[in-house]
PDB file of C-alpha atoms and ligand atoms in Angstrom:
ATOM      1  CA  UNK X   1      -8.583  14.388 -10.699  1.00  0.00           C
ATOM      2  CA  UNK X   2      -7.683  11.313  -9.966  1.00  0.00           C
ATOM      3  CA  UNK X   3      -4.345  10.047  -8.980  1.00  0.00           C
ATOM      4  CA  UNK X   4      -2.476   6.005  -8.027  1.00  0.00           C
ATOM      5  CA  UNK X   5       0.570   6.799  -5.933  1.00  0.00           C
ATOM      6  CA  UNK X   6       2.156   3.327  -5.326  1.00  0.00           C
ATOM      7  CA  UNK X   7       5.314   3.137  -2.836  1.00  0.00           C
ATOM      8  CA  UNK X   8       7.211   0.015  -0.535  1.00  0.00           C
ATOM      9  CA  UNK X   9       8.939   0.770   2.790  1.00  0.00           C
ATOM     10  CA  UNK X  10      11.567  -1.034   5.133  1.00  0.00           C
ATOM     11  CA  UNK X  11       9.361  -0.897   8.501  1.00  0.00           C
ATOM     12  CA  UNK X  12      11.690   0.296  11.708  1.00  0.00           C
ATOM     13  CA  UNK X  13      11.049  -2.747  13.286  1.00  0.00           C
ATOM     14  CA  UNK X  14       9.462  -7.005  12.671  1.00  0.00           C
ATOM     15  CA  UNK X  15       5.979  -5.902  12.225  1.00  0.00           C
ATOM     16  CA  UNK X  16       3.974  -7.047  14.413  1.00  0.00           C
ATOM     17  CA  UNK X  17      -0.025  -7.083  14.486  1.00  0.00           C
ATOM     18  CA  UNK X  18       0.126  -3.558  16.846  1.00  0.00           C
ATOM     19  CA  UNK X  19       1.645  -2.454  14.350  1.00  0.00           C
ATOM     20  CA  UNK X  20      -0.398  -2.747  11.713  1.00  0.00           C
ATOM     21  CA  UNK X  21      -4.042  -2.360  13.050  1.00  0.00           C
ATOM     22  CA  UNK X  22      -2.444   1.315  13.923  1.00  0.00           C
ATOM     23  CA  UNK X  23      -1.832   2.647  11.448  1.00  0.00           C
ATOM     24  CA  UNK X  24      -5.321   0.517  10.089  1.00  0.00           C
ATOM     25  CA  UNK X  25      -7.062   2.778  12.360  1.00  0.00           C
ATOM     26  CA  UNK X  26      -5.937   6.023  11.705  1.00  0.00           C
ATOM     27  CA  UNK X  27      -6.490   5.289   7.752  1.00  0.00           C
ATOM     28  CA  UNK X  28     -10.461   3.844   9.204  1.00  0.00           C
ATOM     29  CA  UNK X  29     -10.326   7.163  10.710  1.00  0.00           C
ATOM     30  CA  UNK X  30      -9.162  10.012   7.803  1.00  0.00           C
ATOM     31  CA  UNK X  31      -9.328   8.133   4.370  1.00  0.00           C
ATOM     32  CA  UNK X  32     -12.983   8.521   4.073  1.00  0.00           C
ATOM     33  CA  UNK X  33     -13.402  11.959   5.294  1.00  0.00           C
ATOM     34  CA  UNK X  34     -10.127  13.145   1.790  1.00  0.00           C
ATOM     35  CA  UNK X  35     -11.676  10.183  -0.335  1.00  0.00           C
ATOM     36  CA  UNK X  36      -8.609   7.779  -0.301  1.00  0.00           C
ATOM     37  CA  UNK X  37      -8.982   4.401  -1.709  1.00  0.00           C
ATOM     38  CA  UNK X  38      -6.610   1.926  -1.394  1.00  0.00           C
ATOM     39  CA  UNK X  39      -4.295  -0.699  -0.436  1.00  0.00           C
ATOM     40  CA  UNK X  40      -1.597  -1.718   1.983  1.00  0.00           C
ATOM     41  CA  UNK X  41       0.330  -5.183   1.862  1.00  0.00           C
ATOM     42  CA  UNK X  42       2.829  -6.055   4.374  1.00  0.00           C
ATOM     43  CA  UNK X  43       4.843  -8.942   5.958  1.00  0.00           C
ATOM     44  CA  UNK X  44       7.937  -8.695   8.652  1.00  0.00           C
ATOM     45  CA  UNK X  45       9.675  -5.701   7.105  1.00  0.00           C
ATOM     46  CA  UNK X  46       8.278  -4.223   4.379  1.00  0.00           C
ATOM     47  CA  UNK X  47       4.736  -2.049   2.603  1.00  0.00           C
ATOM     48  CA  UNK X  48       3.620  -1.523  -0.422  1.00  0.00           C
ATOM     49  CA  UNK X  49       1.142   0.924  -0.263  1.00  0.00           C
ATOM     50  CA  UNK X  50      -1.928   2.305  -3.081  1.00  0.00           C
ATOM     51  CA  UNK X  51      -3.203   5.692  -2.503  1.00  0.00           C
ATOM     52  CA  UNK X  52      -6.320   6.851  -4.707  1.00  0.00           C
ATOM     53  CA  UNK X  53      -7.792   9.840  -4.781  1.00  0.00           C
ATOM     54  CA  UNK X  54      -7.671  13.213  -5.362  1.00  0.00           C
ATOM     55  CA  UNK X  55      -4.023  15.170  -5.388  1.00  0.00           C
ATOM     56  CA  UNK X  56      -3.889  17.381  -2.793  1.00  0.00           C
ATOM     57  CA  UNK X  57      -4.860  14.867  -0.463  1.00  0.00           C
ATOM     58  CA  UNK X  58      -2.994  12.049  -2.125  1.00  0.00           C
ATOM     59  CA  UNK X  59      -0.093  14.131  -2.184  1.00  0.00           C
ATOM     60  CA  UNK X  60      -1.103  15.183   1.732  1.00  0.00           C
ATOM     61  CA  UNK X  61      -0.778  12.157   3.081  1.00  0.00           C
ATOM     62  CA  UNK X  62       2.102  10.903   1.585  1.00  0.00           C
ATOM     63  CA  UNK X  63       4.511  14.367   3.023  1.00  0.00           C
ATOM     64  CA  UNK X  64       3.114  12.963   6.399  1.00  0.00           C
ATOM     65  CA  UNK X  65       2.939   9.197   5.649  1.00  0.00           C
ATOM     66  CA  UNK X  66       7.348   9.353   4.803  1.00  0.00           C
ATOM     67  CA  UNK X  67       7.613  11.470   8.222  1.00  0.00           C
ATOM     68  CA  UNK X  68       6.007   8.101   9.330  1.00  0.00           C
ATOM     69  CA  UNK X  69       8.697   7.018  12.496  1.00  0.00           C
ATOM     70  CA  UNK X  70       6.793   3.500  12.053  1.00  0.00           C
ATOM     71  CA  UNK X  71       8.988   2.742   8.741  1.00  0.00           C
ATOM     72  CA  UNK X  72      12.105   3.729   6.988  1.00  0.00           C
ATOM     73  CA  UNK X  73      13.598   3.318   2.584  1.00  0.00           C
ATOM     74  CA  UNK X  74       9.882   4.996   1.817  1.00  0.00           C
ATOM     75  CA  UNK X  75      10.726   4.463  -1.805  1.00  0.00           C
ATOM     76  CA  UNK X  76       7.918   6.392  -5.177  1.00  0.00           C
ATOM     77  CA  UNK X  77       6.700   3.225  -7.343  1.00  0.00           C
ATOM     78  CA  UNK X  78       4.916   4.579  -9.341  1.00  0.00           C
ATOM     79  CA  UNK X  79       2.420   8.021  -9.814  1.00  0.00           C
ATOM     80  CA  UNK X  80       0.001   8.348 -12.705  1.00  0.00           C
ATOM     81  CA  UNK X  81      -2.824  10.807 -13.400  1.00  0.00           C
ATOM     82  CA  UNK X  82      -5.986   8.212 -12.893  1.00  0.00           C
ATOM     83  CA  UNK X  83     -10.048   8.090 -15.651  1.00  0.00           C
ATOM     84  CA  UNK X  84     -10.611   5.843 -12.637  1.00  0.00           C
ATOM     85  CA  UNK X  85      -9.620   4.122  -9.452  1.00  0.00           C
ATOM     86  CA  UNK X  86      -9.149   0.389  -9.521  1.00  0.00           C
ATOM     87  CA  UNK X  87      -8.609  -0.010  -5.730  1.00  0.00           C
ATOM     88  CA  UNK X  88     -11.755   1.805  -5.203  1.00  0.00           C
ATOM     89  CA  UNK X  89     -13.151  -1.333  -3.171  1.00  0.00           C
ATOM     90  CA  UNK X  90     -11.634  -0.499  -0.053  1.00  0.00           C
ATOM     91  CA  UNK X  91     -10.683   2.501   2.860  1.00  0.00           C
ATOM     92  CA  UNK X  92      -7.997   0.121   3.179  1.00  0.00           C
ATOM     93  CA  UNK X  93      -7.777  -2.284   2.007  1.00  0.00           C
ATOM     94  CA  UNK X  94      -4.794  -5.531   3.489  1.00  0.00           C
ATOM     95  CA  UNK X  95      -3.059  -7.733   2.825  1.00  0.00           C
ATOM     96  CA  UNK X  96      -1.165  -9.917   4.087  1.00  0.00           C
ATOM     97  CA  UNK X  97       1.615 -10.606   1.685  1.00  0.00           C
ATOM     98  CA  UNK X  98       2.829 -14.683   3.979  1.00  0.00           C
ATOM     99  CA  UNK X  99      -0.820 -15.447   3.109  1.00  0.00           C
ATOM    100  CA  UNK X 100      -0.708 -15.072  -0.438  1.00  0.00           C
ATOM    101  CA  UNK X 101      -0.485 -18.212  -2.432  1.00  0.00           C
ATOM    102  CA  UNK X 102       3.678 -17.851  -3.548  1.00  0.00           C
ATOM    103  CA  UNK X 103       2.486 -19.373  -7.676  1.00  0.00           C
ATOM    104  CA  UNK X 104       1.024 -16.096  -7.172  1.00  0.00           C
ATOM    105  CA  UNK X 105       3.712 -13.850  -5.868  1.00  0.00           C
ATOM    106  CA  UNK X 106       6.597 -16.442  -7.928  1.00  0.00           C
ATOM    107  CA  UNK X 107       4.392 -15.392 -11.697  1.00  0.00           C
ATOM    108  CA  UNK X 108       5.902 -11.851 -11.178  1.00  0.00           C
ATOM    109  CA  UNK X 109       9.159 -11.876  -9.957  1.00  0.00           C
ATOM    110  CA  UNK X 110      12.688 -14.446  -9.355  1.00  0.00           C
ATOM    111  CA  UNK X 111      11.931 -16.023  -6.552  1.00  0.00           C
ATOM    112  CA  UNK X 112       8.324 -16.011  -3.789  1.00  0.00           C
ATOM    113  CA  UNK X 113       8.796 -13.179  -2.735  1.00  0.00           C
ATOM    114  CA  UNK X 114       7.698 -10.259  -2.485  1.00  0.00           C
ATOM    115  CA  UNK X 115      10.462  -7.754  -3.435  1.00  0.00           C
ATOM    116  CA  UNK X 116       9.116  -4.106  -4.810  1.00  0.00           C
ATOM    117  CA  UNK X 117      12.975  -2.694  -3.492  1.00  0.00           C
ATOM    118  CA  UNK X 118      13.868  -4.541  -7.198  1.00  0.00           C
ATOM    119  CA  UNK X 119      10.851  -4.677  -8.973  1.00  0.00           C
ATOM    120  CA  UNK X 120       9.176  -2.716 -11.832  1.00  0.00           C
ATOM    121  CA  UNK X 121       6.895  -0.965 -10.112  1.00  0.00           C
ATOM    122  CA  UNK X 122       4.309  -2.045 -13.483  1.00  0.00           C
ATOM    123  CA  UNK X 123       4.974  -5.436 -11.806  1.00  0.00           C
ATOM    124  CA  UNK X 124       3.425  -4.333  -8.425  1.00  0.00           C
ATOM    125  CA  UNK X 125       0.941  -2.814  -8.994  1.00  0.00           C
ATOM    126  CA  UNK X 126       0.308  -5.558 -11.688  1.00  0.00           C
ATOM    127  CA  UNK X 127       0.055  -8.935  -8.555  1.00  0.00           C
ATOM    128  CA  UNK X 128      -1.819  -5.821  -6.758  1.00  0.00           C
ATOM    129  CA  UNK X 129      -4.555  -6.209  -8.875  1.00  0.00           C
ATOM    130  CA  UNK X 130      -3.766  -9.716  -8.518  1.00  0.00           C
ATOM    131  CA  UNK X 131      -4.643  -9.828  -5.128  1.00  0.00           C
ATOM    132  CA  UNK X 132      -8.477  -7.922  -5.070  1.00  0.00           C
ATOM    133  CA  UNK X 133      -9.373 -10.440  -8.526  1.00  0.00           C
ATOM    134  CA  UNK X 134      -8.577 -13.451  -5.939  1.00  0.00           C
ATOM    135  CA  UNK X 135     -10.372 -11.805  -3.421  1.00  0.00           C
ATOM    136  CA  UNK X 136      -7.050 -11.679  -0.889  1.00  0.00           C
ATOM    137  CA  UNK X 137      -7.039  -8.113   0.029  1.00  0.00           C
ATOM    138  CA  UNK X 138      -9.707  -8.405   3.971  1.00  0.00           C
ATOM    139  CA  UNK X 139     -11.741  -5.485   3.694  1.00  0.00           C
ATOM    140  CA  UNK X 140     -11.863  -2.872   5.929  1.00  0.00           C
ATOM    141  CA  UNK X 141     -13.259   0.211   7.060  1.00  0.00           C
ATOM    142  CA  UNK X 142     -16.406   0.986   4.316  1.00  0.00           C
TER     143      UNK X 142
HETATM  144  C1  FMN K 201       3.149   2.457   6.684  1.00  0.00           C
HETATM  145  C2  FMN K 201       1.895   3.068   6.803  1.00  0.00           C
HETATM  146  C3  FMN K 201       0.350   3.683   5.509  1.00  0.00           C
HETATM  147  C4  FMN K 201      -0.050   4.339   6.742  1.00  0.00           C
HETATM  148  N1  FMN K 201      -1.068   4.487   5.894  1.00  0.00           N
HETATM  149  C5  FMN K 201      -2.153   5.782   6.404  1.00  0.00           C
HETATM  150  C6  FMN K 201      -3.674   5.700   5.614  1.00  0.00           C
HETATM  151  O1  FMN K 201      -3.355   5.230   3.960  1.00  0.00           O
HETATM  152  N2  FMN K 201      -3.994   6.506   6.464  1.00  0.00           N
HETATM  153  C7  FMN K 201      -4.105   7.399   7.167  1.00  0.00           C
HETATM  154  O2  FMN K 201      -4.696   8.892   7.706  1.00  0.00           O
HETATM  155  N3  FMN K 201      -2.662   7.330   7.698  1.00  0.00           N
HETATM  156  C8  FMN K 201      -1.707   6.121   7.656  1.00  0.00           C
HETATM  157  N4  FMN K 201      -0.309   6.604   8.016  1.00  0.00           N
HETATM  158  C9  FMN K 201       0.051   7.124   9.238  1.00  0.00           C
HETATM  159  C10 FMN K 201       0.450   8.335   9.016  1.00  0.00           C
HETATM  160  O3  FMN K 201       1.594   8.557   9.041  1.00  0.00           O
HETATM  161  C11 FMN K 201       0.112   8.606  10.204  1.00  0.00           C
HETATM  162  O4  FMN K 201       1.375   8.531  11.837  1.00  0.00           O
HETATM  163  C12 FMN K 201      -1.455   9.373  10.718  1.00  0.00           C
HETATM  164  O5  FMN K 201      -2.250   9.706   9.048  1.00  0.00           O
HETATM  165  C13 FMN K 201      -2.057  10.674  11.345  1.00  0.00           C
HETATM  166  O6  FMN K 201      -3.165  10.731  12.079  1.00  0.00           O
HETATM  167  P1  FMN K 201      -3.943  11.188  12.835  1.00  0.00           P
HETATM  168  O7  FMN K 201      -3.194  12.256  12.970  1.00  0.00           O
HETATM  169  O8  FMN K 201      -4.629  10.665  12.547  1.00  0.00           O
HETATM  170  O9  FMN K 201      -3.112  10.636  14.611  1.00  0.00           O
HETATM  171  C14 FMN K 201       0.788   5.191   7.366  1.00  0.00           C
HETATM  172  C15 FMN K 201       1.241   5.320   7.746  1.00  0.00           C
HETATM  173  C16 FMN K 201       2.694   3.897   7.066  1.00  0.00           C
HETATM  174  C17 FMN K 201       3.782   3.851   8.823  1.00  0.00           C
END
């Protein structure tokens, strides 16, 4: 059974490229064997990540991620059983929010900035869908 989990978190320290890189290296190393796909979005101080895969695998990975000291305030925005993957093209795609067209961010929020902590999980997922559609996702590790 497939599930999709979307969460947001605050980076523990201002995000350096090396921190994002180290996370993506871990994802590329671990996710394929677990059948996990998804997208990691980030900017200077936040993460928003979609994890898709089997329920056990997604929950086990999420348990690990929650305990990771590189971020805090982990908040589940949405969790659902799904008939098919939507983010299946990426072992873990990456999106630097700073590089996303501001008008896209404005479409789903009051200001042209991503604040998943105050908007609905549905709106965040819709934005991620658009990021795929507009090819904003950097493919990685597949
Ligand atoms: C925001 C964030 C996203 C992460 N995403 C993943 C992921 O998709 N896959 C993964 O294996 N680890 C991910 N991690 C890292 C895990 O918390 C953990 O450090 C890692 O899985 C340990 O892997 P290792 O045992 O191979 O060192 C993420 C960490 C953070 C802070």
